[in-house]
Each structure stands twice: as C-alpha cells, then as structure tokens.
C-alpha cells in the first residue's frame, strides 16, 4: 500500500513537471498550522516577470485535493505569496507543490511535505525529549515513530514492549494507555517527523492522535559582513549579520533575532546595524554579532570586524612651513617635506609650474632639487591624493624664487639726437656736455645695482628705469678731460656679478680756453 501511495504522488508530480518550461522557481516554502488550517507561504523571485503562483495539495492517502471550483490547483496572482487551506484532517500527511507562471512559462515545482497537528515538540540534537499526546484508542493500537516502525503495541489494554534498545523509553506499567508518553533519547535529525497512534497497526488507517517532533540545531555561527570594505569618514556604513537554523522537518520555520556587540551607537534593523557618519574616533571599533532563535537558543559569537575608516588628505602642511622661499642658483632647494593626515597613507605628487600648466616633478613626500637653475623659478605644488578615491585631493603651494648674479647681455650708448639701437660697441665718441644715455640688457635676480667708474673717478650708483630685462639710465655729465675707459658694473649681492668696459672719446666744445690751449 505504501509503495502505491508513493507511486501516485510521484506520478502526479511528474505529470506537472512536464508542463514546466521556465524559471524563476518559487523557494522557501513554510507551513504554519493553527487548528485544522494550514497557512502556506513561499518566496517569489522579484523582477522576473512572474504573473501568478500555482499551488497543489496532495493527501498521501487520498490523492490531490480540489482547491478551486472543481480544479485541483489554485492560481494566486503576483505578488501574493501565501494561501490558507482549512478543514484539513489532523494527523494526516500532505504534500504541497508550488510553481510560478512567468512570461516564459511555468517554472519547476517546489514540493514540501508536512503533517497536520497542533501538538509539536522541539529537541536539540543529542538531547532527550518527552513526547506526549492523547488518543481515544484503548486497545489494539500501535504507537509508531516517523519511519513506520512500532515503538510499542497496546493489546489487552496493556503495553506490550515491541523493541529492545535504549532509543525510546516509556512506562510499560501505566494504566492510562490513552495518554502517550515517550522519551526519545539522544535525538538525531532522523528522529524528526510524525509520531502517531494507529488502530490495528495498519499504516493505511487514519491516525488517532499524533505529534510532530522538530529537531533543531542552535543558530549557526553568524557571518558578519560590511557593505563597504573601506568606508570613508562621514559616510554611513551597514553591517549585516547572517545566520541560519537547521530544523527537521524543513517546513518548520524559524525566526532569528540579532544582537550586536562593540558598537556604542547605531541603529539595528532586524539583522543589520547602520552606523551614520563615521568619524576618525570610530577607528579600532570591534564589531561582532550573535543570533538567537525563537526557542531562545543562542549562536556562537561571529568573527569580529575591526572598523578602519578611511579619511584624508587632511591638514596638508610643508615642513619647514614655507609659503615662499628664495634660493640661489646652483645651490640645493630642500629638502621640503609634505605631510598630511591620511588613512591609509596617501599618494604624494610634487608638481611645478612657471605659467598655468603644472607638470609632475616626483611622486614622493619630499622635494629636493640639487644645483637648481634659474629656469626652475615658479610654483611648486604638493598634491596629496587618497589611494582609494583619487577624486579626493588636497594641495598646497610653495613659491620658489631662484636668485642669480647679473649677466650683461647687451649694451648701447646714445645721446638724445641719435637713433637708439643696440650696438655692443666698445668705443663711443661724443661731444662733452651731451646727455649720454645708456641701455643695458641684464638677466638678474634680484635687480642689480649699476655703478659707473673709471681709473680717475667713481660715480654714485646709477638710477635707472626697468622694462623687462632692459635697464635705462642717464650717465653723469662728462667733459673732454674725462675721456678714457669706463667700467659699468652690475651686481646684486650674489658673487661674481658682471662688468662691461667701454672707451669714451669725449670731444671738447670750441671755446676761448680751448683756443688758448691750441695756441700753446
């Protein structure tokens, strides 16, 4: 008889599976039993185009049941994912099968076996549990365990021990055989299921009194995860504590609650912990979690996550704390150290610009330039970049002024009546009392002093006007007696400087003194 029942069940399911042509499949079938009503719930994959769920119910002794106007199934429109079936027979075995209908067709079935009973006992693996229920039978019945093996037989209103062993213990001498009391020793998951009293011992007979033993583990050690492996300061962070409970039979659902440890603040929502606006002080916070099931069983503690929020670059400074610096050509600039408050260590880039464009100098914290040249005057910028978010950057500028001694490039002398042109001549002829003007092209930083001297005299520093690298000045009034070599010296305090020597031939004006000299 048992083989025939299994064959019928499998045949019905196979006939349905032939129709299945697509996904997505429903999952996680759970059954809650209240009185003679079974509330069946399941999960439907979202965003998969599911239109409805189709549900079948099979009584292992009577076959498929009619659920909707003469039909042996019920179509439940999406997104509803639960269905209540009333007036089911107590202590009966049922199979519920669910499939989903999407645009691609009917999915595969998910099938769950369950038993109708309001008497449920729960035991942990390796523990002992007492099962108890009432039956109206008083004689000629068998108390069976889930695999169908008799635990004991009642005959002549007395218990006749049917097995030898230590798995089940019961009072053989009881006078109340209608009250079943059994102790299941060293519970294993195979002990889970329907325990029942059946008249005459025939399995195809209706049970008269039963209970279900649920075998459970304590919640599994949770796995604690974080939604960002490297959260940044000022961002929110979410921890998720995941744990499961193994229970047999599988349709008995469990409800877990979660507790977090090590967090001084935050909002717990079911199995998540949300910390808003991380701060630097959160660094080193040690977070762990623990799960507790609806039976009060507590899991082991999860592995910890140590918070290490990223931040920076903050407080970018130079050491020495220069904003501008003068350095002499040919000497060493630096070392200039760039520092920043970062976690982890940031990327440092020194850049240089003479105009608007910045080019990379090096990718170190320290700037050192040996034998600096005058064309290396400009802005040196230390830019600090976070290694895990290159959009986060902070920069600081250093203005470098490379100083060097003067270099006279060109020289020209003229009077007010002559066209001004560069000549670089070394000999110039003029009439005395002419306002002699000098133009010099000098590369110098800082600006030089210009001193005119000869073997006979030395003049105060020349006053000049500057236009770029051109220096315009007027020489002191000279007479014909001053003719000779004159030296023009440019110096700015940096060694060497530069000089230029010219020969000035100054002709006297025609006057009485001159005529007198000529006569002599």
Short mmCIF file of C-alpha atoms in Angstrom, two decimals:
data_model
loop_
_atom_site.label_atom_id
_atom_site.label_comp_id
_atom_site.label_asym_id
_atom_site.label_seq_id
_atom_site.Cartn_x
_atom_site.Cartn_y
_atom_site.Cartn_z
CA UNK A 1 0.00 0.00 0.00
CA UNK A 2 2.84 2.40 0.91
CA UNK A 3 4.54 1.84 -2.45
CA UNK A 4 1.26 2.55 -4.27
CA UNK A 5 0.89 5.85 -2.41
CA UNK A 6 4.42 6.94 -3.28
CA UNK A 7 3.86 5.96 -6.91
CA UNK A 8 0.67 8.04 -7.08
CA UNK A 9 2.37 11.08 -5.57
CA UNK A 10 5.36 10.84 -7.89
CA UNK A 11 3.06 10.30 -10.89
CA UNK A 12 1.08 13.44 -10.11
CA UNK A 13 4.26 15.47 -9.70
CA UNK A 14 5.81 14.14 -12.90
CA UNK A 15 2.68 14.99 -14.86
CA UNK A 16 3.02 18.55 -13.62
CA UNK A 17 6.75 18.80 -14.20
CA UNK A 18 6.18 18.01 -17.88
CA UNK A 19 4.43 21.39 -18.10
CA UNK A 20 7.33 23.24 -16.54
CA UNK A 21 9.23 25.16 -19.17
CA UNK A 22 10.81 28.12 -17.46
CA UNK A 23 12.11 29.96 -14.48
CA UNK A 24 12.01 31.51 -11.95
CA UNK A 25 11.22 28.91 -9.33
CA UNK A 26 9.50 29.70 -6.04
CA UNK A 27 11.56 28.99 -2.91
CA UNK A 28 11.42 28.65 0.86
CA UNK A 29 8.04 27.00 1.46
CA UNK A 30 6.86 27.29 5.06
CA UNK A 31 3.69 25.97 6.75
CA UNK A 32 2.02 27.30 9.88
CA UNK A 33 -0.70 25.10 11.36
CA UNK A 34 -3.47 26.51 13.52
CA UNK A 35 -6.29 24.11 14.45
CA UNK A 36 -7.24 22.39 11.17
CA UNK A 37 -5.94 25.18 8.89
CA UNK A 38 -2.57 25.25 7.15
CA UNK A 39 -1.18 28.64 6.13
CA UNK A 40 1.29 28.08 3.34
CA UNK A 41 3.79 30.77 2.36
CA UNK A 42 6.65 30.88 -0.12
CA UNK A 43 9.13 33.25 -1.76
CA UNK A 44 8.76 34.55 -5.32
CA UNK A 45 11.74 35.98 -7.21
CA UNK A 46 11.06 39.63 -7.95
CA UNK A 47 11.78 41.38 -11.25
CA UNK A 48 11.37 38.10 -13.09
CA UNK A 49 8.05 38.74 -14.78
CA UNK A 50 6.05 36.40 -12.53
CA UNK A 51 2.30 36.64 -13.19
CA UNK A 52 0.92 34.19 -10.63
CA UNK A 53 1.76 31.21 -8.45
CA UNK A 54 0.01 27.85 -8.88
CA UNK A 55 -0.47 25.65 -5.83
CA UNK A 56 -1.42 21.95 -5.50
CA UNK A 57 -2.18 19.99 -2.33
CA UNK A 58 -1.95 16.22 -2.09
CA UNK A 59 -3.13 13.98 0.78
CA UNK A 60 -0.80 10.99 0.86
CA UNK A 61 -3.79 8.64 1.36
CA UNK A 62 -6.45 10.37 -0.72
CA UNK A 63 -4.52 11.98 -3.58
CA UNK A 64 -4.82 15.52 -4.99
CA UNK A 65 -7.36 17.81 -3.37
CA UNK A 66 -9.72 20.21 -5.11
CA UNK A 67 -8.73 23.76 -4.26
CA UNK A 68 -10.72 26.00 -6.60
CA UNK A 69 -14.13 25.35 -8.21
CA UNK A 70 -13.51 21.77 -9.23
CA UNK A 71 -9.86 22.35 -10.07
CA UNK A 72 -7.01 20.58 -8.37
CA UNK A 73 -4.97 23.72 -8.19
CA UNK A 74 -5.28 27.34 -7.18
CA UNK A 75 -3.78 30.25 -9.12
CA UNK A 76 -2.69 33.10 -6.88
CA UNK A 77 -1.86 36.39 -8.61
CA UNK A 78 1.52 38.03 -8.04
CA UNK A 79 2.71 39.44 -5.65
CA UNK A 80 0.65 37.44 -3.14
CA UNK A 81 2.73 34.53 -1.85
CA UNK A 82 0.59 32.84 0.78
CA UNK A 83 -2.56 30.72 0.85
CA UNK A 84 -4.67 29.25 3.65
CA UNK A 85 -6.32 25.84 3.37
CA UNK A 86 -8.92 24.94 6.03
CA UNK A 87 -10.63 21.73 7.15
CA UNK A 88 -7.60 19.52 6.75
CA UNK A 89 -7.51 16.19 8.56
CA UNK A 90 -5.47 16.06 11.71
CA UNK A 91 -2.52 13.68 11.81
CA UNK A 92 -2.64 13.37 8.01
CA UNK A 93 0.36 13.68 5.74
CA UNK A 94 0.21 16.28 2.96
CA UNK A 95 2.37 17.39 0.08
CA UNK A 96 2.11 20.97 -1.15
CA UNK A 97 3.58 21.79 -4.56
CA UNK A 98 4.06 25.31 -5.92
CA UNK A 99 5.19 26.64 -9.26
CA UNK A 100 5.24 30.13 -10.74
CA UNK A 101 3.96 31.34 -14.08
CA UNK A 102 6.04 33.96 -15.86
CA UNK A 103 6.18 35.23 -19.43
CA UNK A 104 8.47 32.34 -20.25
CA UNK A 105 6.04 29.72 -18.94
CA UNK A 106 5.59 27.60 -15.84
CA UNK A 107 8.55 27.03 -13.59
CA UNK A 108 9.68 23.82 -11.92
CA UNK A 109 7.76 22.66 -8.86
CA UNK A 110 8.93 23.06 -5.32
CA UNK A 111 7.32 20.41 -3.11
CA UNK A 112 7.14 20.29 0.69
CA UNK A 113 5.77 17.52 2.91
CA UNK A 114 4.02 18.41 6.16
CA UNK A 115 1.75 16.86 8.80
CA UNK A 116 -1.39 18.32 10.30
CA UNK A 117 -1.04 18.55 14.05
CA UNK A 118 -1.20 21.21 16.70
CA UNK A 119 0.99 19.20 19.03
CA UNK A 120 4.64 19.93 18.39
CA UNK A 121 7.74 19.26 20.43
CA UNK A 122 11.23 20.56 19.79
CA UNK A 123 14.53 18.96 20.70
CA UNK A 124 18.17 19.76 20.13
CA UNK A 125 20.43 17.20 18.54
CA UNK A 126 21.91 14.81 21.12
CA UNK A 127 19.36 15.91 23.69
CA UNK A 128 16.43 13.98 25.18
CA UNK A 129 12.79 14.97 24.69
CA UNK A 130 9.46 13.75 26.04
CA UNK A 131 6.62 13.39 23.52
CA UNK A 132 3.03 13.31 24.71
CA UNK A 133 -0.41 13.20 23.13
CA UNK A 134 -3.87 11.74 23.73
CA UNK A 135 -5.69 9.06 21.75
CA UNK A 136 -9.27 7.80 22.04
CA UNK A 137 -7.97 4.27 21.46
CA UNK A 138 -7.71 1.97 24.45
CA UNK A 139 -6.85 -1.38 22.90
CA UNK A 140 -5.37 -2.90 19.75
CA UNK A 141 -3.30 0.04 18.54
CA UNK A 142 0.32 0.74 17.76
CA UNK A 143 2.46 3.78 18.61
CA UNK A 144 4.75 4.42 15.65
CA UNK A 145 7.79 6.55 15.04
CA UNK A 146 8.24 8.52 11.74
CA UNK A 147 9.85 5.71 9.78
CA UNK A 148 6.81 3.47 10.44
CA UNK A 149 8.50 1.18 12.93
CA UNK A 150 6.35 0.43 16.01
CA UNK A 151 7.61 1.78 19.30
CA UNK A 152 5.17 -0.33 21.26
CA UNK A 153 1.84 -2.13 20.87
CA UNK A 154 -1.18 -1.86 23.15
CA UNK A 155 -3.06 -5.10 23.49
CA UNK A 156 -5.47 -6.09 26.21
CA UNK A 157 -5.26 -2.54 27.46
CA UNK A 158 -1.63 -3.12 28.35
CA UNK A 159 1.62 -2.03 26.70
CA UNK A 160 3.50 -4.83 25.07
CA UNK A 161 7.09 -3.76 24.53
CA UNK A 162 7.88 -4.21 20.87
CA UNK A 163 11.52 -3.26 20.58
CA UNK A 164 14.66 -3.77 22.56
CA UNK A 165 17.04 -0.88 22.94
CA UNK A 166 17.62 2.48 24.52
CA UNK A 167 16.23 4.83 21.87
CA UNK A 168 12.73 5.16 23.37
CA UNK A 169 11.72 4.98 26.99
CA UNK A 170 8.14 4.69 28.22
CA UNK A 171 6.22 3.41 31.24
CA UNK A 172 5.28 -0.17 30.45
CA UNK A 173 3.21 -0.41 33.62
CA UNK A 174 0.96 2.60 33.01
CA UNK A 175 -2.75 2.09 33.49
CA UNK A 176 -3.62 5.03 31.21
CA UNK A 177 -2.67 3.73 27.76
CA UNK A 178 -4.65 6.54 26.07
CA UNK A 179 -2.12 9.08 27.27
CA UNK A 180 1.03 8.53 25.25
CA UNK A 181 4.30 9.43 26.94
CA UNK A 182 7.56 8.60 25.16
CA UNK A 183 11.08 9.80 25.86
CA UNK A 184 13.28 9.97 22.75
CA UNK A 185 16.91 9.55 23.79
CA UNK A 186 19.94 11.15 22.09
CA UNK A 187 17.87 12.84 19.43
CA UNK A 188 19.14 12.80 15.85
CA UNK A 189 17.75 14.57 12.79
CA UNK A 190 16.33 11.24 11.58
CA UNK A 191 14.08 11.24 14.65
CA UNK A 192 12.19 14.26 13.34
CA UNK A 193 8.68 13.78 11.96
CA UNK A 194 5.23 12.45 12.82
CA UNK A 195 4.71 10.19 15.83
CA UNK A 196 1.23 8.64 15.84
CA UNK A 197 -1.10 6.06 17.33
CA UNK A 198 -2.81 3.87 14.71
CA UNK A 199 -5.56 1.35 15.23
CA UNK A 200 -4.67 -2.26 14.42
CA UNK A 201 -1.22 -1.11 13.28
CA UNK A 202 -2.12 -0.66 9.62
CA UNK A 203 -0.37 2.33 8.13
CA UNK A 204 -3.23 2.99 5.73
CA UNK A 205 -5.52 3.50 8.71
CA UNK A 206 -6.21 7.02 9.93
CA UNK A 207 -4.06 8.02 12.86
CA UNK A 208 -5.83 8.57 16.13
CA UNK A 209 -3.68 11.06 17.97
CA UNK A 210 -0.23 12.27 16.98
CA UNK A 211 2.52 14.81 17.48
CA UNK A 212 5.43 16.15 15.45
CA UNK A 213 8.96 16.17 16.76
CA UNK A 214 11.04 19.06 15.44
CA UNK A 215 14.77 18.52 15.68
CA UNK A 216 16.82 21.68 15.67
CA UNK A 217 20.35 22.93 15.94
CA UNK A 218 21.23 26.12 17.66
CA UNK A 219 21.73 29.02 15.23
CA UNK A 220 24.82 28.66 13.09
CA UNK A 221 27.76 30.90 13.93
CA UNK A 222 26.83 34.14 12.16
CA UNK A 223 28.77 35.56 9.25
CA UNK A 224 29.24 39.28 9.75
CA UNK A 225 29.74 41.38 6.62
CA UNK A 226 30.15 45.07 5.91
CA UNK A 227 28.72 46.81 2.84
CA UNK A 228 31.93 48.76 2.15
CA UNK A 229 35.24 47.10 2.80
CA UNK A 230 36.87 50.50 3.15
CA UNK A 231 34.31 53.04 4.43
CA UNK A 232 35.23 56.72 4.48
CA UNK A 233 34.78 59.13 7.35
CA UNK A 234 31.42 60.96 7.11
CA UNK A 235 29.89 58.07 5.15
CA UNK A 236 27.28 55.66 6.52
CA UNK A 237 28.15 52.01 6.96
CA UNK A 238 25.92 48.94 7.22
CA UNK A 239 26.82 45.67 8.93
CA UNK A 240 24.82 42.53 8.13
CA UNK A 241 24.69 39.53 10.47
CA UNK A 242 23.65 36.33 8.67
CA UNK A 243 22.83 33.07 10.42
CA UNK A 244 20.57 30.09 9.83
CA UNK A 245 18.95 27.38 11.90
CA UNK A 246 18.72 23.82 10.68
CA UNK A 247 15.41 22.24 11.55
CA UNK A 248 13.83 18.96 10.60
CA UNK A 249 11.20 18.71 9.17
CA UNK A 250 12.11 21.53 6.83
CA UNK A 251 8.76 23.28 6.67
CA UNK A 252 9.04 24.34 10.31
CA UNK A 253 10.30 27.89 10.03
CA UNK A 254 12.49 29.71 12.49
CA UNK A 255 12.77 33.34 13.43
CA UNK A 256 16.10 34.80 14.41
CA UNK A 257 16.88 37.94 16.33
CA UNK A 258 20.30 39.54 16.32
CA UNK A 259 22.41 41.39 18.79
CA UNK A 260 25.50 43.46 18.02
CA UNK A 261 28.45 43.95 20.34
CA UNK A 262 31.16 46.57 20.43
CA UNK A 263 29.15 49.43 18.92
CA UNK A 264 28.49 52.39 21.18
CA UNK A 265 25.94 53.80 18.77
CA UNK A 266 23.97 52.92 15.65
CA UNK A 267 20.57 51.68 14.56
CA UNK A 268 19.72 47.96 14.46
CA UNK A 269 17.11 46.87 11.94
CA UNK A 270 16.48 43.12 12.00
CA UNK A 271 19.89 41.70 11.16
CA UNK A 272 21.58 44.95 10.11
CA UNK A 273 23.46 47.58 12.06
CA UNK A 274 23.68 51.04 10.50
CA UNK A 275 26.31 53.50 11.68
CA UNK A 276 25.74 57.04 10.43
CA UNK A 277 28.56 59.44 9.64
CA UNK A 278 31.69 57.57 10.60
CA UNK A 279 34.30 59.57 12.46
CA UNK A 280 38.03 59.14 12.93
CA UNK A 281 37.32 58.08 16.50
CA UNK A 282 35.49 55.01 15.14
CA UNK A 283 38.85 53.59 14.09
CA UNK A 284 39.54 50.39 16.02
CA UNK A 285 35.87 49.77 16.89
CA UNK A 286 35.48 45.99 17.22
CA UNK A 287 32.06 44.83 15.96
CA UNK A 288 30.66 41.30 16.36
CA UNK A 289 27.18 39.80 16.45
CA UNK A 290 25.19 36.88 17.81
CA UNK A 291 21.93 35.24 16.73
CA UNK A 292 19.13 33.95 18.95
CA UNK A 293 16.27 31.80 17.62
CA UNK A 294 12.63 31.79 18.66
CA UNK A 295 13.39 28.98 21.11
CA UNK A 296 15.95 31.07 22.95
CA UNK A 297 18.93 29.16 21.59
CA UNK A 298 21.96 31.40 21.13
CA UNK A 299 24.64 31.04 18.48
CA UNK A 300 28.35 31.36 18.96
CA UNK A 301 29.79 34.84 18.51
CA UNK A 302 30.66 35.83 14.97
CA UNK A 303 34.15 36.77 13.91
CA UNK A 304 34.83 40.42 14.58
CA UNK A 305 35.20 43.23 12.09
CA UNK A 306 37.54 45.97 13.21
CA UNK A 307 36.50 49.31 11.79
CA UNK A 308 39.23 51.15 9.97
CA UNK A 309 37.54 54.16 8.37
CA UNK A 310 39.47 55.90 5.63
CA UNK A 311 39.97 59.65 5.71
CA UNK A 312 42.10 62.42 4.34
CA UNK A 313 44.03 64.01 2.99
CA UNK A 314 43.60 66.50 5.84
CA UNK A 315 46.00 69.04 7.35
CA UNK A 316 48.36 69.21 4.38
CA UNK A 317 51.43 71.18 5.53
CA UNK A 318 55.01 71.74 4.45
CA UNK A 319 57.97 71.31 6.77
CA UNK A 320 59.66 73.79 7.01
CA UNK A 321 56.40 75.72 6.81
CA UNK A 322 57.34 77.88 3.83
CA UNK A 323 54.84 79.56 1.56
CA UNK A 324 57.63 81.25 -0.43
CA UNK A 325 61.38 80.81 -0.42
CA UNK A 326 64.42 82.41 -2.10
CA UNK A 327 67.19 80.10 -3.22
CA UNK A 328 70.42 80.86 -5.03
CA UNK A 329 71.13 79.31 -8.41
CA UNK A 330 73.50 76.38 -8.15
CA UNK A 331 72.55 75.54 -4.58
CA UNK A 332 70.10 72.92 -3.24
CA UNK A 333 66.38 73.50 -2.81
CA UNK A 334 65.10 71.45 0.08
CA UNK A 335 64.52 69.04 1.46
CA UNK A 336 60.89 70.24 1.73
CA UNK A 337 58.66 67.64 3.39
CA UNK A 338 54.96 67.44 2.56
CA UNK A 339 52.79 65.84 5.25
CA UNK A 340 49.07 65.05 5.51
CA UNK A 341 46.67 63.32 7.85
CA UNK A 342 45.57 60.23 5.88
CA UNK A 343 44.36 56.68 6.44
CA UNK A 344 45.85 54.75 4.80
CA UNK A 345 48.97 56.59 3.64
CA UNK A 346 48.11 58.88 0.75
CA UNK A 347 49.85 59.38 -2.60
CA UNK A 348 52.10 62.45 -2.78
CA UNK A 349 52.81 64.25 -6.06
CA UNK A 350 55.05 67.30 -6.38
CA UNK A 351 54.23 69.41 -9.43
CA UNK A 352 55.84 72.52 -10.96
CA UNK A 353 54.53 75.42 -12.98
CA UNK A 354 56.12 78.54 -14.45
CA UNK A 355 52.80 79.55 -16.01
CA UNK A 356 49.42 77.83 -15.62
CA UNK A 357 50.30 74.27 -16.54
CA UNK A 358 51.61 72.01 -13.79
CA UNK A 359 53.94 69.17 -14.69
CA UNK A 360 54.92 66.26 -12.44
CA UNK A 361 58.27 66.59 -10.66
CA UNK A 362 58.19 63.47 -8.47
CA UNK A 363 55.85 61.17 -6.55
CA UNK A 364 57.47 61.39 -3.14
CA UNK A 365 56.72 63.24 0.07
CA UNK A 366 59.99 65.17 -0.12
CA UNK A 367 61.08 67.74 -2.69
CA UNK A 368 64.83 68.16 -3.21
CA UNK A 369 66.40 69.86 -6.23
CA UNK A 370 70.17 69.82 -6.39
CA UNK A 371 72.01 72.51 -8.38
CA UNK A 372 68.83 74.47 -9.00
CA UNK A 373 68.69 76.57 -12.16
CA UNK A 374 67.10 79.95 -12.72
CA UNK A 375 64.53 78.47 -15.09
CA UNK A 376 63.26 76.46 -12.13
CA UNK A 377 61.72 79.53 -10.56
CA UNK A 378 57.95 79.09 -10.18
CA UNK A 379 55.24 77.43 -8.10
CA UNK A 380 55.89 74.02 -6.61
CA UNK A 381 52.67 72.30 -5.59
CA UNK A 382 52.34 69.29 -3.30
CA UNK A 383 49.12 67.45 -4.17
CA UNK A 384 48.01 64.68 -1.81
CA UNK A 385 45.60 62.08 -3.22
CA UNK A 386 43.75 59.32 -1.36
CA UNK A 387 44.84 55.94 -2.76
CA UNK A 388 41.29 54.51 -2.77
CA UNK A 389 39.50 57.56 -4.14
CA UNK A 390 41.62 59.69 -6.44
CA UNK A 391 38.83 62.28 -6.58
CA UNK A 392 39.73 63.25 -3.02
CA UNK A 393 42.70 65.63 -3.27
CA UNK A 394 44.25 68.43 -1.25
CA UNK A 395 47.13 70.65 -2.43
CA UNK A 396 49.48 73.26 -1.00
CA UNK A 397 51.73 75.68 -2.93
CA UNK A 398 55.31 76.79 -2.43
CA UNK A 399 56.59 79.79 -4.40
CA UNK A 400 60.28 79.33 -5.23
CA UNK A 401 62.34 82.33 -6.34
CA UNK A 402 65.70 81.28 -7.80
CA UNK A 403 68.18 84.14 -7.45
CA UNK A 404 71.32 84.53 -9.58
CA UNK A 405 74.05 87.05 -10.25
CA UNK A 406 73.66 89.63 -13.06
CA UNK A 407 74.68 88.87 -16.62
CA UNK A 408 75.05 91.79 -19.01
CA UNK A 409 73.87 90.63 -22.40
CA UNK A 410 73.85 93.82 -24.43
CA UNK A 411 74.89 97.44 -24.03
CA UNK A 412 74.25 100.57 -26.02
CA UNK A 413 75.08 104.27 -25.53
CA UNK A 414 73.41 107.18 -27.29
CA UNK A 415 72.79 110.86 -26.99
CA UNK A 416 69.41 112.49 -27.39
CA UNK A 417 69.93 113.22 -31.06
CA UNK A 418 70.90 109.71 -32.11
CA UNK A 419 68.68 106.79 -33.06
CA UNK A 420 68.56 104.24 -30.28
CA UNK A 421 69.97 100.88 -31.44
CA UNK A 422 71.83 98.01 -29.84
CA UNK A 423 75.44 98.18 -30.81
CA UNK A 424 77.56 96.33 -28.21
CA UNK A 425 80.38 98.60 -29.39
CA UNK A 426 83.36 99.09 -27.10
CA UNK A 427 84.29 102.59 -28.35
CA UNK A 428 81.93 105.57 -28.36
CA UNK A 429 82.58 109.16 -29.43
CA UNK A 430 80.66 112.13 -28.03
CA UNK A 431 80.94 115.87 -27.58
CA UNK A 432 81.21 116.97 -23.99
CA UNK A 433 78.11 118.16 -22.12
CA UNK A 434 75.89 115.83 -24.16
CA UNK A 435 73.24 113.98 -22.11
CA UNK A 436 74.61 110.49 -22.67
CA UNK A 437 72.10 107.68 -22.17
CA UNK A 438 72.87 104.01 -21.60
CA UNK A 439 70.71 100.98 -22.18
CA UNK A 440 71.63 97.60 -20.75
CA UNK A 441 70.03 94.17 -21.25
CA UNK A 442 70.69 92.32 -18.00
CA UNK A 443 69.49 89.00 -16.64
CA UNK A 444 69.48 89.35 -12.87
CA UNK A 445 67.50 88.23 -9.83
CA UNK A 446 67.20 90.32 -7.76
CA UNK A 447 67.61 93.54 -9.73
CA UNK A 448 71.23 94.77 -9.76
CA UNK A 449 72.91 97.99 -8.82
CA UNK A 450 74.64 99.71 -11.73
CA UNK A 451 77.91 101.52 -10.97
CA UNK A 452 79.96 103.56 -13.45
CA UNK A 453 83.66 104.04 -12.76
CA UNK A 454 86.93 104.89 -14.45
CA UNK A 455 90.55 104.94 -13.36
CA UNK A 456 90.11 108.54 -12.29
CA UNK A 457 86.66 108.58 -10.72
CA UNK A 458 83.77 106.62 -9.35
CA UNK A 459 80.19 107.74 -9.51
CA UNK A 460 77.22 107.01 -7.26
CA UNK A 461 75.02 104.07 -8.34
CA UNK A 462 73.07 104.93 -11.45
CA UNK A 463 69.39 105.50 -11.21
CA UNK A 464 67.51 103.55 -13.83
CA UNK A 465 64.14 102.57 -15.15
CA UNK A 466 63.41 98.96 -15.89
CA UNK A 467 61.38 97.42 -18.65
CA UNK A 468 61.61 93.63 -18.57
CA UNK A 469 65.32 92.90 -18.65
CA UNK A 470 66.13 96.34 -20.13
CA UNK A 471 67.65 98.91 -17.80
CA UNK A 472 67.65 102.54 -18.98
CA UNK A 473 69.83 105.17 -17.28
CA UNK A 474 71.50 108.53 -17.92
CA UNK A 475 75.24 108.88 -17.37
CA UNK A 476 76.65 111.75 -15.34
CA UNK A 477 77.84 114.84 -17.24
CA UNK A 478 81.34 114.23 -18.63
CA UNK A 479 83.93 116.59 -20.09
CA UNK A 480 86.57 116.02 -22.66
CA UNK A 481 89.15 115.64 -19.89
CA UNK A 482 87.22 112.54 -18.73
CA UNK A 483 87.90 110.62 -21.94
CA UNK A 484 89.15 107.09 -21.37
CA UNK A 485 87.99 103.64 -20.37
CA UNK A 486 84.86 103.36 -18.26
CA UNK A 487 83.63 100.25 -16.49
CA UNK A 488 79.97 99.54 -15.92
CA UNK A 489 79.44 97.04 -13.11
CA UNK A 490 76.17 95.17 -12.36
CA UNK A 491 75.93 93.41 -9.00
CA UNK A 492 73.07 92.26 -6.70
CA UNK A 493 74.88 90.78 -3.72
CA UNK A 494 75.40 87.35 -5.27
CA UNK A 495 79.05 86.66 -6.02
CA UNK A 496 80.69 87.47 -9.29
CA UNK A 497 78.25 89.91 -10.87
CA UNK A 498 79.19 91.21 -14.33
CA UNK A 499 81.07 94.14 -15.86
CA UNK A 500 81.41 95.75 -19.26
CA UNK A 501 84.21 98.16 -20.28
CA UNK A 502 83.81 100.84 -22.96
CA UNK A 503 86.13 103.56 -24.27
CA UNK A 504 84.55 107.00 -24.29
CA UNK A 505 86.16 109.59 -26.59
CA UNK A 506 84.70 112.92 -25.47
CA UNK A 507 85.42 115.92 -27.65
CA UNK A 508 85.58 119.39 -26.16
CA UNK A 509 83.34 122.21 -27.27
CA UNK A 510 85.02 125.12 -29.15
CA UNK A 511 85.68 127.97 -26.61
CA UNK A 512 88.37 130.53 -25.57
CA UNK A 513 90.06 128.14 -23.24
CA UNK A 514 90.31 125.61 -25.95
CA UNK A 515 91.77 128.11 -28.44
CA UNK A 516 94.30 129.07 -25.84
CA UNK A 517 95.39 125.58 -25.37
CA UNK A 518 95.70 125.11 -29.11
CA UNK A 519 97.99 128.15 -29.41
CA UNK A 520 100.25 126.86 -26.72
#
